[in-house]
mmCIF file of N, CA and C in Angstrom:
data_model
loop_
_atom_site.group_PDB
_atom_site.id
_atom_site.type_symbol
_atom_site.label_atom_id
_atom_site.label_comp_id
_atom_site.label_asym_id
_atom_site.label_seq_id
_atom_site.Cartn_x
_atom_site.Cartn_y
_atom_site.Cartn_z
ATOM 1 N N UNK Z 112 -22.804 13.451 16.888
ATOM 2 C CA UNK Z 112 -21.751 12.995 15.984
ATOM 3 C C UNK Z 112 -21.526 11.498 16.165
ATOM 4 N N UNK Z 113 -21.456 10.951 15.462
ATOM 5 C CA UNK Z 113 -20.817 9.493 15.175
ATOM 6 C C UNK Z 113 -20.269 9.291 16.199
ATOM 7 N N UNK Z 114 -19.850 7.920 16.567
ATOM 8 C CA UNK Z 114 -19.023 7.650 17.800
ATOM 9 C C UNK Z 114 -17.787 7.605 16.907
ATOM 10 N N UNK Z 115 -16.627 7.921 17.235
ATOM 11 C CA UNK Z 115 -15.416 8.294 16.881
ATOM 12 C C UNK Z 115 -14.629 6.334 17.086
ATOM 13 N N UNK Z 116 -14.957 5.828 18.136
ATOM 14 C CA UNK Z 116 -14.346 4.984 18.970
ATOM 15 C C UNK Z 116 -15.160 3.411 17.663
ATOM 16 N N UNK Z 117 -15.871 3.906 17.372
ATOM 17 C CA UNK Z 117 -16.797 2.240 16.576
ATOM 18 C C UNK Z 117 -16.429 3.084 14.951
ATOM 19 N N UNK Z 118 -16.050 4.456 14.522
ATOM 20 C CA UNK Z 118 -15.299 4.472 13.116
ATOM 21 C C UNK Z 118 -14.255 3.886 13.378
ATOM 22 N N UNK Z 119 -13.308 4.346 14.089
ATOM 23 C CA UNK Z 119 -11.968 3.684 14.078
ATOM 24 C C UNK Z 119 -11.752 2.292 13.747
ATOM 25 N N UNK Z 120 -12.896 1.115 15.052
ATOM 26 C CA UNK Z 120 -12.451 0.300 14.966
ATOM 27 C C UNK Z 120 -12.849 -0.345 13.529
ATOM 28 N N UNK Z 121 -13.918 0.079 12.689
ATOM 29 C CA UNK Z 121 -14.077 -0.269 11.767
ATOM 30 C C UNK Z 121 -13.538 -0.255 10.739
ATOM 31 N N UNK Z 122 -12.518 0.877 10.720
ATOM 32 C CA UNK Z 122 -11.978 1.783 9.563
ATOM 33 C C UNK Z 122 -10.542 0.728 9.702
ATOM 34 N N UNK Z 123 -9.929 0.338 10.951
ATOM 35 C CA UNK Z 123 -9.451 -0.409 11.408
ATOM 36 C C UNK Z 123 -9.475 -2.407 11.163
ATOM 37 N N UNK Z 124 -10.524 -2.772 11.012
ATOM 38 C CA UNK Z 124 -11.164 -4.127 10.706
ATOM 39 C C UNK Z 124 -11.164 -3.610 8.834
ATOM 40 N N UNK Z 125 -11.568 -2.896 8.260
ATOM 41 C CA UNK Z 125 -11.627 -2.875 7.079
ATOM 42 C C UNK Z 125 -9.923 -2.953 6.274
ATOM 43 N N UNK Z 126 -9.626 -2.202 6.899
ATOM 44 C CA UNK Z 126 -7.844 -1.728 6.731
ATOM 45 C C UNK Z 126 -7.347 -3.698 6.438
ATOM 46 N N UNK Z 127 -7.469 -4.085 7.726
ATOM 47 C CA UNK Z 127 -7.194 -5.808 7.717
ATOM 48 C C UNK Z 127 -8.107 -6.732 6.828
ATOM 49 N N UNK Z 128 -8.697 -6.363 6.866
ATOM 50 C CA UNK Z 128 -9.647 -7.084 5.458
ATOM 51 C C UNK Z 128 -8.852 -6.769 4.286
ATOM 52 N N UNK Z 129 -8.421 -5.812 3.737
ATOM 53 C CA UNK Z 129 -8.020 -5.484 2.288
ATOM 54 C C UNK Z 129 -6.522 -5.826 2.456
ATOM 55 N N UNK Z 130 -5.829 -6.075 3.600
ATOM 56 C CA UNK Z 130 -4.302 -6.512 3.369
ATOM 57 C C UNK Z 130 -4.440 -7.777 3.132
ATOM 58 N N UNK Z 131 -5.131 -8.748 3.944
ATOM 59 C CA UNK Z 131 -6.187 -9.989 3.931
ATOM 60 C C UNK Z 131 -6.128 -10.313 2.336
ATOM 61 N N UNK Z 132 -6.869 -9.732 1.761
ATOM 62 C CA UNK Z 132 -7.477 -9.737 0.150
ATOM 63 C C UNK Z 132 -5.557 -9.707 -0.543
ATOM 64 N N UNK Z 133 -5.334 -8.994 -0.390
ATOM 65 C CA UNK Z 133 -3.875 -8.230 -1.067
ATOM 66 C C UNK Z 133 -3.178 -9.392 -1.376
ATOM 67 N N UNK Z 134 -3.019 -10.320 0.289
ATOM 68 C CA UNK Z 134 -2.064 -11.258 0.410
ATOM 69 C C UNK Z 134 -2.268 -12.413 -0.883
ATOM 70 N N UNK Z 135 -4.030 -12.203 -0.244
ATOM 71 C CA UNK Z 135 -4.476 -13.910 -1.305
ATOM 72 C C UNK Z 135 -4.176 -13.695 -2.846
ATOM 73 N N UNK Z 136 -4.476 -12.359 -3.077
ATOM 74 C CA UNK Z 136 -4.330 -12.336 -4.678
ATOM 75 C C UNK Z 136 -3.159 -12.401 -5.367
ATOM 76 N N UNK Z 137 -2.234 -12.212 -4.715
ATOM 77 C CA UNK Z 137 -0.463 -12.107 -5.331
ATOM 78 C C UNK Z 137 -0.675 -12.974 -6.309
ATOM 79 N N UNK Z 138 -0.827 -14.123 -6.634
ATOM 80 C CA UNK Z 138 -0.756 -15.551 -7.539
ATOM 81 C C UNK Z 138 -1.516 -14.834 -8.677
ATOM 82 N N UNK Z 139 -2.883 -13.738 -9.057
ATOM 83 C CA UNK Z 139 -3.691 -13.850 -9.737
ATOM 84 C C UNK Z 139 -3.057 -12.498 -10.615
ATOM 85 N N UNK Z 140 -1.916 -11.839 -9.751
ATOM 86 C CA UNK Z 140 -1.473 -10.230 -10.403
ATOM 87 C C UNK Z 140 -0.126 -10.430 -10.537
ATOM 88 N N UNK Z 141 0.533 -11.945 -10.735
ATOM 89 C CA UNK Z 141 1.777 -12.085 -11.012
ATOM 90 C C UNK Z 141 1.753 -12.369 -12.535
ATOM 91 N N UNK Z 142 3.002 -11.854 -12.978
ATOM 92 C CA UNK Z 142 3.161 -12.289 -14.937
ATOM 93 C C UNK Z 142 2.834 -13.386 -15.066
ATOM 94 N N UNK Z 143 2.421 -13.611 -16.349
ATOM 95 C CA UNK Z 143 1.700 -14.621 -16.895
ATOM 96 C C UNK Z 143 2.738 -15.137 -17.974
ATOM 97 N N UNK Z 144 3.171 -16.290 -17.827
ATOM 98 C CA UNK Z 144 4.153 -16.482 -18.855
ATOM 99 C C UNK Z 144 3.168 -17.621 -19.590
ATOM 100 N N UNK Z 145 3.189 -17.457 -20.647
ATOM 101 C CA UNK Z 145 3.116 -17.560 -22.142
ATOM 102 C C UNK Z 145 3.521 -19.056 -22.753
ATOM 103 N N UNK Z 146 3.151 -19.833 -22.820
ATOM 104 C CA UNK Z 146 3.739 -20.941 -23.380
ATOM 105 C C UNK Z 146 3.202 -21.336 -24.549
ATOM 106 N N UNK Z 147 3.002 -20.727 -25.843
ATOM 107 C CA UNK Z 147 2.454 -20.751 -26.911
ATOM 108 C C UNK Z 147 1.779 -22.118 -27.242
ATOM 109 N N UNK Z 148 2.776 -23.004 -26.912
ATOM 110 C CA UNK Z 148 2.431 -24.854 -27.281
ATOM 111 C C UNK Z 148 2.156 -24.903 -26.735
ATOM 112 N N UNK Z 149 1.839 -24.795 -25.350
ATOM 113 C CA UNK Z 149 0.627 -25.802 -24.337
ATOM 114 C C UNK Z 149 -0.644 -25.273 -24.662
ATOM 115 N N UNK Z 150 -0.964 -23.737 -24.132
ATOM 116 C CA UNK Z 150 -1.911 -23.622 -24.263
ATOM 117 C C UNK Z 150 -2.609 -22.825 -25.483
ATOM 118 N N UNK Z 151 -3.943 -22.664 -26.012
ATOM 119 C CA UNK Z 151 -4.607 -22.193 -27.010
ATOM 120 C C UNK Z 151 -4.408 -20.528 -26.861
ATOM 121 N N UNK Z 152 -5.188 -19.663 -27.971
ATOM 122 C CA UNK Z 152 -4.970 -18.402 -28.129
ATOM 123 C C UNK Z 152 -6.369 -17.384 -27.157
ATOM 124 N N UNK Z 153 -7.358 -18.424 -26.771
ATOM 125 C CA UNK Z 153 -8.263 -18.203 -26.112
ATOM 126 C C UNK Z 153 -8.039 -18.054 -24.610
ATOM 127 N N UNK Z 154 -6.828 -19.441 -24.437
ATOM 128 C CA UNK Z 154 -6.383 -19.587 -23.078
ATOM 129 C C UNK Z 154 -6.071 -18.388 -22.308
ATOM 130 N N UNK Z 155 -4.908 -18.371 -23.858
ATOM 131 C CA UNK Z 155 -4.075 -16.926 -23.159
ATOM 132 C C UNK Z 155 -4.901 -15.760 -22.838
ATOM 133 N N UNK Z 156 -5.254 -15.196 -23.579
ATOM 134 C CA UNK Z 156 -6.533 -14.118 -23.394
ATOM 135 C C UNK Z 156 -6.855 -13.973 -22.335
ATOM 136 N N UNK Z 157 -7.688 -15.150 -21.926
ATOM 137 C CA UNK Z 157 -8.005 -15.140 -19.931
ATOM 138 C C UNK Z 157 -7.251 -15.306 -19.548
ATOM 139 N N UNK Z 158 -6.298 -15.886 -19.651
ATOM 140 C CA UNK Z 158 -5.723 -15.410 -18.355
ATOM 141 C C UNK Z 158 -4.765 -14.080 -18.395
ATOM 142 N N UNK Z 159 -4.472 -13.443 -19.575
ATOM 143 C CA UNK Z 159 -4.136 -12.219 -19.616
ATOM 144 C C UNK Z 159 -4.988 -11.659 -19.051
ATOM 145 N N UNK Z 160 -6.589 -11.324 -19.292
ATOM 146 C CA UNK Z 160 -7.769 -10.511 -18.926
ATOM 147 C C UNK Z 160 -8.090 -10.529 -17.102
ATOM 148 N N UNK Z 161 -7.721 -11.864 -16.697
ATOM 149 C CA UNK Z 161 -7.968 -12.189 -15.431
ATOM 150 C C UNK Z 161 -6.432 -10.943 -14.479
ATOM 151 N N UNK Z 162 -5.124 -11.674 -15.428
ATOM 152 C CA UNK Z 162 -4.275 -10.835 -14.788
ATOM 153 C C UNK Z 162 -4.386 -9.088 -14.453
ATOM 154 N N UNK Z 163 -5.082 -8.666 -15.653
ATOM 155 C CA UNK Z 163 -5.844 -7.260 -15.568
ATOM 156 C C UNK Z 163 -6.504 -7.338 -14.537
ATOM 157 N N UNK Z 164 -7.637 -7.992 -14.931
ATOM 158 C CA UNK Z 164 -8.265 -7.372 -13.357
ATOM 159 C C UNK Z 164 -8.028 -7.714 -12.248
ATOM 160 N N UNK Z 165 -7.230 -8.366 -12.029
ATOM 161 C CA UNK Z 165 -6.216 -8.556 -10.615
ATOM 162 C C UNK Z 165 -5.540 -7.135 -10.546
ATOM 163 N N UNK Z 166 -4.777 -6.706 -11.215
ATOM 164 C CA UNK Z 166 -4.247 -5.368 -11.105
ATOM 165 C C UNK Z 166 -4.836 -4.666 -10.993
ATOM 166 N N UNK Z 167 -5.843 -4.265 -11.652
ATOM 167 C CA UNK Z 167 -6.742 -3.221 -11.234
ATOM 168 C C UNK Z 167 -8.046 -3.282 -9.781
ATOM 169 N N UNK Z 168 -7.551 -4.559 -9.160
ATOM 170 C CA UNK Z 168 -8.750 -4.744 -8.213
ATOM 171 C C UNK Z 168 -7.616 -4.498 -6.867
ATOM 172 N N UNK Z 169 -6.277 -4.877 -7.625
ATOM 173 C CA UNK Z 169 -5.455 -4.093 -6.783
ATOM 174 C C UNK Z 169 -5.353 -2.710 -5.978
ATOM 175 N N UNK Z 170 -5.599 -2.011 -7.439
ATOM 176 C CA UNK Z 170 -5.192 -0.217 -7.756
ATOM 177 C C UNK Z 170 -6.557 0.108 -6.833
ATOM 178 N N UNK Z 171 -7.705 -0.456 -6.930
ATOM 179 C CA UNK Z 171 -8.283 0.051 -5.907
ATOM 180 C C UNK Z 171 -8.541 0.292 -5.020
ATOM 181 N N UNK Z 172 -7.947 -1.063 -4.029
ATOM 182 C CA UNK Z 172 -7.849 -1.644 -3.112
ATOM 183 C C UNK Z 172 -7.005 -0.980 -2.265
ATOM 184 N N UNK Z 173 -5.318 -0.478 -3.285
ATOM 185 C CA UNK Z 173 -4.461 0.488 -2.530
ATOM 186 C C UNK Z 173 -5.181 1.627 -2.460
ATOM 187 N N UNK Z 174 -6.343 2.397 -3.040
ATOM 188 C CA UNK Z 174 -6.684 3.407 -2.700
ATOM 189 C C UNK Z 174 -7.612 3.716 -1.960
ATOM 190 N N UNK Z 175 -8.526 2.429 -1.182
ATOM 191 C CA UNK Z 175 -9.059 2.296 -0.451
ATOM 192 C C UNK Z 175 -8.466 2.374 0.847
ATOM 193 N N UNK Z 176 -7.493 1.520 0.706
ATOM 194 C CA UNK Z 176 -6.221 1.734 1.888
ATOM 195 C C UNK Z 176 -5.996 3.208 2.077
ATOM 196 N N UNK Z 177 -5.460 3.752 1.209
ATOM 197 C CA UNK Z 177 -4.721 5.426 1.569
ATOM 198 C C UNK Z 177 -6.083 6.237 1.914
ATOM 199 N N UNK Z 178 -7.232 5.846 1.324
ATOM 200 C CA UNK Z 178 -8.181 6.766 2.208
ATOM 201 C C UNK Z 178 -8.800 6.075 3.905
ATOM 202 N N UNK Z 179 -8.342 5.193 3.903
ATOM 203 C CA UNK Z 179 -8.572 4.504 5.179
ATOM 204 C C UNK Z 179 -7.061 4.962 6.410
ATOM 205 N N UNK Z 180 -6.140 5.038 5.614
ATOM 206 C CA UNK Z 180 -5.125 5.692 6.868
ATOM 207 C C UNK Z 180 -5.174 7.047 6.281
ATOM 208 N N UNK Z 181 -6.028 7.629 5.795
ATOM 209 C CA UNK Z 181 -5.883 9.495 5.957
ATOM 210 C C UNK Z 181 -7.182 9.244 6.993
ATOM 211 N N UNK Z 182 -8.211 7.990 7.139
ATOM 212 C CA UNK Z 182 -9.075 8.346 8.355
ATOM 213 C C UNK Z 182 -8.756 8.416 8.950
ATOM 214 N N UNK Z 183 -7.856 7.474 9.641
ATOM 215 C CA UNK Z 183 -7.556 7.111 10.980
ATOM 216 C C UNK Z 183 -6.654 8.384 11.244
ATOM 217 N N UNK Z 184 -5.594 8.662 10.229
ATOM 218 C CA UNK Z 184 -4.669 9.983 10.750
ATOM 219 C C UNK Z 184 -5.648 10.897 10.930
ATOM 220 N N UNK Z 185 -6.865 11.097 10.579
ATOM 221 C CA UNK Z 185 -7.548 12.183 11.019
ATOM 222 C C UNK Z 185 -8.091 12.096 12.652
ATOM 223 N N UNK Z 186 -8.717 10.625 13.010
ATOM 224 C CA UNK Z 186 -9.059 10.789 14.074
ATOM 225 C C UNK Z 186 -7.594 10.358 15.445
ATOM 226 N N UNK Z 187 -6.737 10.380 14.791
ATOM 227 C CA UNK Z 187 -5.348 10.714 15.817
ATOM 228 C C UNK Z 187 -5.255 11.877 15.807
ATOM 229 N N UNK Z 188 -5.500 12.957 15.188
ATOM 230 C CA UNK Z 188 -5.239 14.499 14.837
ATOM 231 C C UNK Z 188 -6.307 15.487 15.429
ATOM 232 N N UNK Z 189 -7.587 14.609 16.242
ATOM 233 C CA UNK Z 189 -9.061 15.043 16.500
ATOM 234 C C UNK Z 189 -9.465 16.080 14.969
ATOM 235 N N UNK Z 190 -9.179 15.571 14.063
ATOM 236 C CA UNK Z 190 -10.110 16.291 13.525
ATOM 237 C C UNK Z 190 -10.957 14.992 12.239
ATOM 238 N N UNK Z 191 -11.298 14.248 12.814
ATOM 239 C CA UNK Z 191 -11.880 13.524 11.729
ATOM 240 C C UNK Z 191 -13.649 14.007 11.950
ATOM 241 N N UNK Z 192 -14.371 13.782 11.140
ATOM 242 C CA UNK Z 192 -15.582 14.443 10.952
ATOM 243 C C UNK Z 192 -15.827 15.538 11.048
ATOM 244 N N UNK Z 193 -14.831 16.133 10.276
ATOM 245 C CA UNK Z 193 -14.870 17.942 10.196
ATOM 246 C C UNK Z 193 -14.463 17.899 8.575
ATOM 247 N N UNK Z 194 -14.847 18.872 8.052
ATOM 248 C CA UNK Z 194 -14.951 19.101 6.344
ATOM 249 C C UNK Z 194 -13.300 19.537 6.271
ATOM 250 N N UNK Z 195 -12.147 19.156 5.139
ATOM 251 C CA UNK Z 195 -11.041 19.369 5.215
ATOM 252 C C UNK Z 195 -11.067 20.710 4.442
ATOM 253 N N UNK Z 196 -12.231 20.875 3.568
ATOM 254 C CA UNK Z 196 -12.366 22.433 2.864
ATOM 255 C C UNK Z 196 -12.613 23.316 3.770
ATOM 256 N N UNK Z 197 -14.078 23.282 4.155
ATOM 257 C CA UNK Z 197 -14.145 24.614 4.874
ATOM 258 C C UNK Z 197 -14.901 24.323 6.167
ATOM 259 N N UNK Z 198 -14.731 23.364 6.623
ATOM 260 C CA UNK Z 198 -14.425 23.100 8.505
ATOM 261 C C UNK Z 198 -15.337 23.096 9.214
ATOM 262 N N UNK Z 199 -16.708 22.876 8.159
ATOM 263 C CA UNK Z 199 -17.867 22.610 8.997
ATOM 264 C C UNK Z 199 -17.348 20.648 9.443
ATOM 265 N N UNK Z 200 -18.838 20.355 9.896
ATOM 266 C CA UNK Z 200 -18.948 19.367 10.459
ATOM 267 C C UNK Z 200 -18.802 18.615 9.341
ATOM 268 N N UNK Z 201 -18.959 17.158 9.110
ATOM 269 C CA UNK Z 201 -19.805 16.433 8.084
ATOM 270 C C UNK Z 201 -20.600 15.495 8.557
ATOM 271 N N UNK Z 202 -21.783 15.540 8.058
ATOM 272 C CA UNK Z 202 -22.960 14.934 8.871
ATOM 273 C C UNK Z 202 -22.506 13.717 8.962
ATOM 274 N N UNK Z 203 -23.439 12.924 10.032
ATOM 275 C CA UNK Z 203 -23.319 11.727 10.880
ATOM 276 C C UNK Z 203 -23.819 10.878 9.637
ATOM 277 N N UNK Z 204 -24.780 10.640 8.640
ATOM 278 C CA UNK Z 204 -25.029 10.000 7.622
ATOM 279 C C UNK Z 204 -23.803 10.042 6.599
ATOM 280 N N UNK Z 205 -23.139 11.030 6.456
ATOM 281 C CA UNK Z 205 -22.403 10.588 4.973
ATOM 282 C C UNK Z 205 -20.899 10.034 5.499
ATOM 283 N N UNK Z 206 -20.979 10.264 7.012
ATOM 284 C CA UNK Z 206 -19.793 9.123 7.502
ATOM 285 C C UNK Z 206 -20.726 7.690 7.307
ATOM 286 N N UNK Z 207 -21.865 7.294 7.854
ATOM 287 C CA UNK Z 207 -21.736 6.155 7.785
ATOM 288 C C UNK Z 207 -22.046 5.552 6.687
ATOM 289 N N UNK Z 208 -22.220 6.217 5.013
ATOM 290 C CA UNK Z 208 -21.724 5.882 3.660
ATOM 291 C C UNK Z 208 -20.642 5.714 3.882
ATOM 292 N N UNK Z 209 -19.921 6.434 4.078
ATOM 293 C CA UNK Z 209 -18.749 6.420 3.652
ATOM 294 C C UNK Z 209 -17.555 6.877 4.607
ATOM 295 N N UNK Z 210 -17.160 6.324 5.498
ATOM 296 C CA UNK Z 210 -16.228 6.518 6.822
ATOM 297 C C UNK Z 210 -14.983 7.142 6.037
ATOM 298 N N UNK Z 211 -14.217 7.290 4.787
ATOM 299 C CA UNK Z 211 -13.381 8.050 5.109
ATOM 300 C C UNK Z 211 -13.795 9.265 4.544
ATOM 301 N N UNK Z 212 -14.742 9.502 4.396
ATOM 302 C CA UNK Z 212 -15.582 11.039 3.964
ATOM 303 C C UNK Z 212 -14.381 11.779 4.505
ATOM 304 N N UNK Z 213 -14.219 13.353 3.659
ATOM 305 C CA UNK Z 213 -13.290 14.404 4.308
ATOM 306 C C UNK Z 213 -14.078 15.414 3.622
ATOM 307 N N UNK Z 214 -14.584 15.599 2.934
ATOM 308 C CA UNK Z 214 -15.508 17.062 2.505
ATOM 309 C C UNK Z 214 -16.820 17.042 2.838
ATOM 310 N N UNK Z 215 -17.386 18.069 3.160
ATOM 311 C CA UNK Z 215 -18.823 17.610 3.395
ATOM 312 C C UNK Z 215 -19.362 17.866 2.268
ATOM 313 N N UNK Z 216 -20.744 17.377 2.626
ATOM 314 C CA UNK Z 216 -21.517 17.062 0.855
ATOM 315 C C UNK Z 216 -21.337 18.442 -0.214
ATOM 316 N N UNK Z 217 -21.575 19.978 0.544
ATOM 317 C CA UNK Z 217 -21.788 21.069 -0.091
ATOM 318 C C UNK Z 217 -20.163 20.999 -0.700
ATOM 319 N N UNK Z 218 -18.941 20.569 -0.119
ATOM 320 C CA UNK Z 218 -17.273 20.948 -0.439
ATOM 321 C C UNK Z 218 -17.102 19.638 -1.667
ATOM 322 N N UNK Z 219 -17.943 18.398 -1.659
ATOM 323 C CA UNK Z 219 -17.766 17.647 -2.260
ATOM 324 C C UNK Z 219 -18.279 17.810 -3.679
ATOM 325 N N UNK Z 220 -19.179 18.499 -3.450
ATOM 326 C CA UNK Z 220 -20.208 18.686 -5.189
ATOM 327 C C UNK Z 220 -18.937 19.558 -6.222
#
């Protein structure tokens, strides 16, 4: 099985990376106010479009997060790398795709 002790700290270093990201973007997912006379109708657009995908690079980002502390609550709980369906193992490869794996491949399909 995976070393339990090098997911964590990773799952851990990743966790701080995306609050990292969170902080810098505030400026790019704040309202966009509108000043018709300064700028053109093109202007606005981007930076409406930009403000989108700031939000949505957000929305992912928080859900990267919540599956990154259901890892870690798993390996405080000893049960991380165990299937949350039906309690086999989950192989040592589809953790290291994907560290907060919780189903194994057969519970995931």
């Amino acid at each position: 099985m995976r070393n339990i002790d090098n997911a964590k700290v990773e799952l851990e270093a990743r966790r701080a990376e995306i609050d990292a990201l969170e902080a810098a973007g505030a400026d790019e997912r704040a309202t966009v106010t509108l000043d018709q006379q300064a700028i053109g109708r093109l202007a606005r657009m981007d930076l409406l479009q930009r403000q989108q995908m700031a939000q949505e690079t957000q929305r992912r980002r928080r859900l990267e997060r919540a599956r990154i502390e259901a890892a870690l609550k798993r390996i405080a709980e000893d049960e991380y790398g165990w299937c949350a369906e039906c309690g086999s193992r989950i192989s040592d490869q589809r953790l290291t795709v994907d560290l907060t794996a919780h189903l194994c491949v057969d519970c995931a399909k």
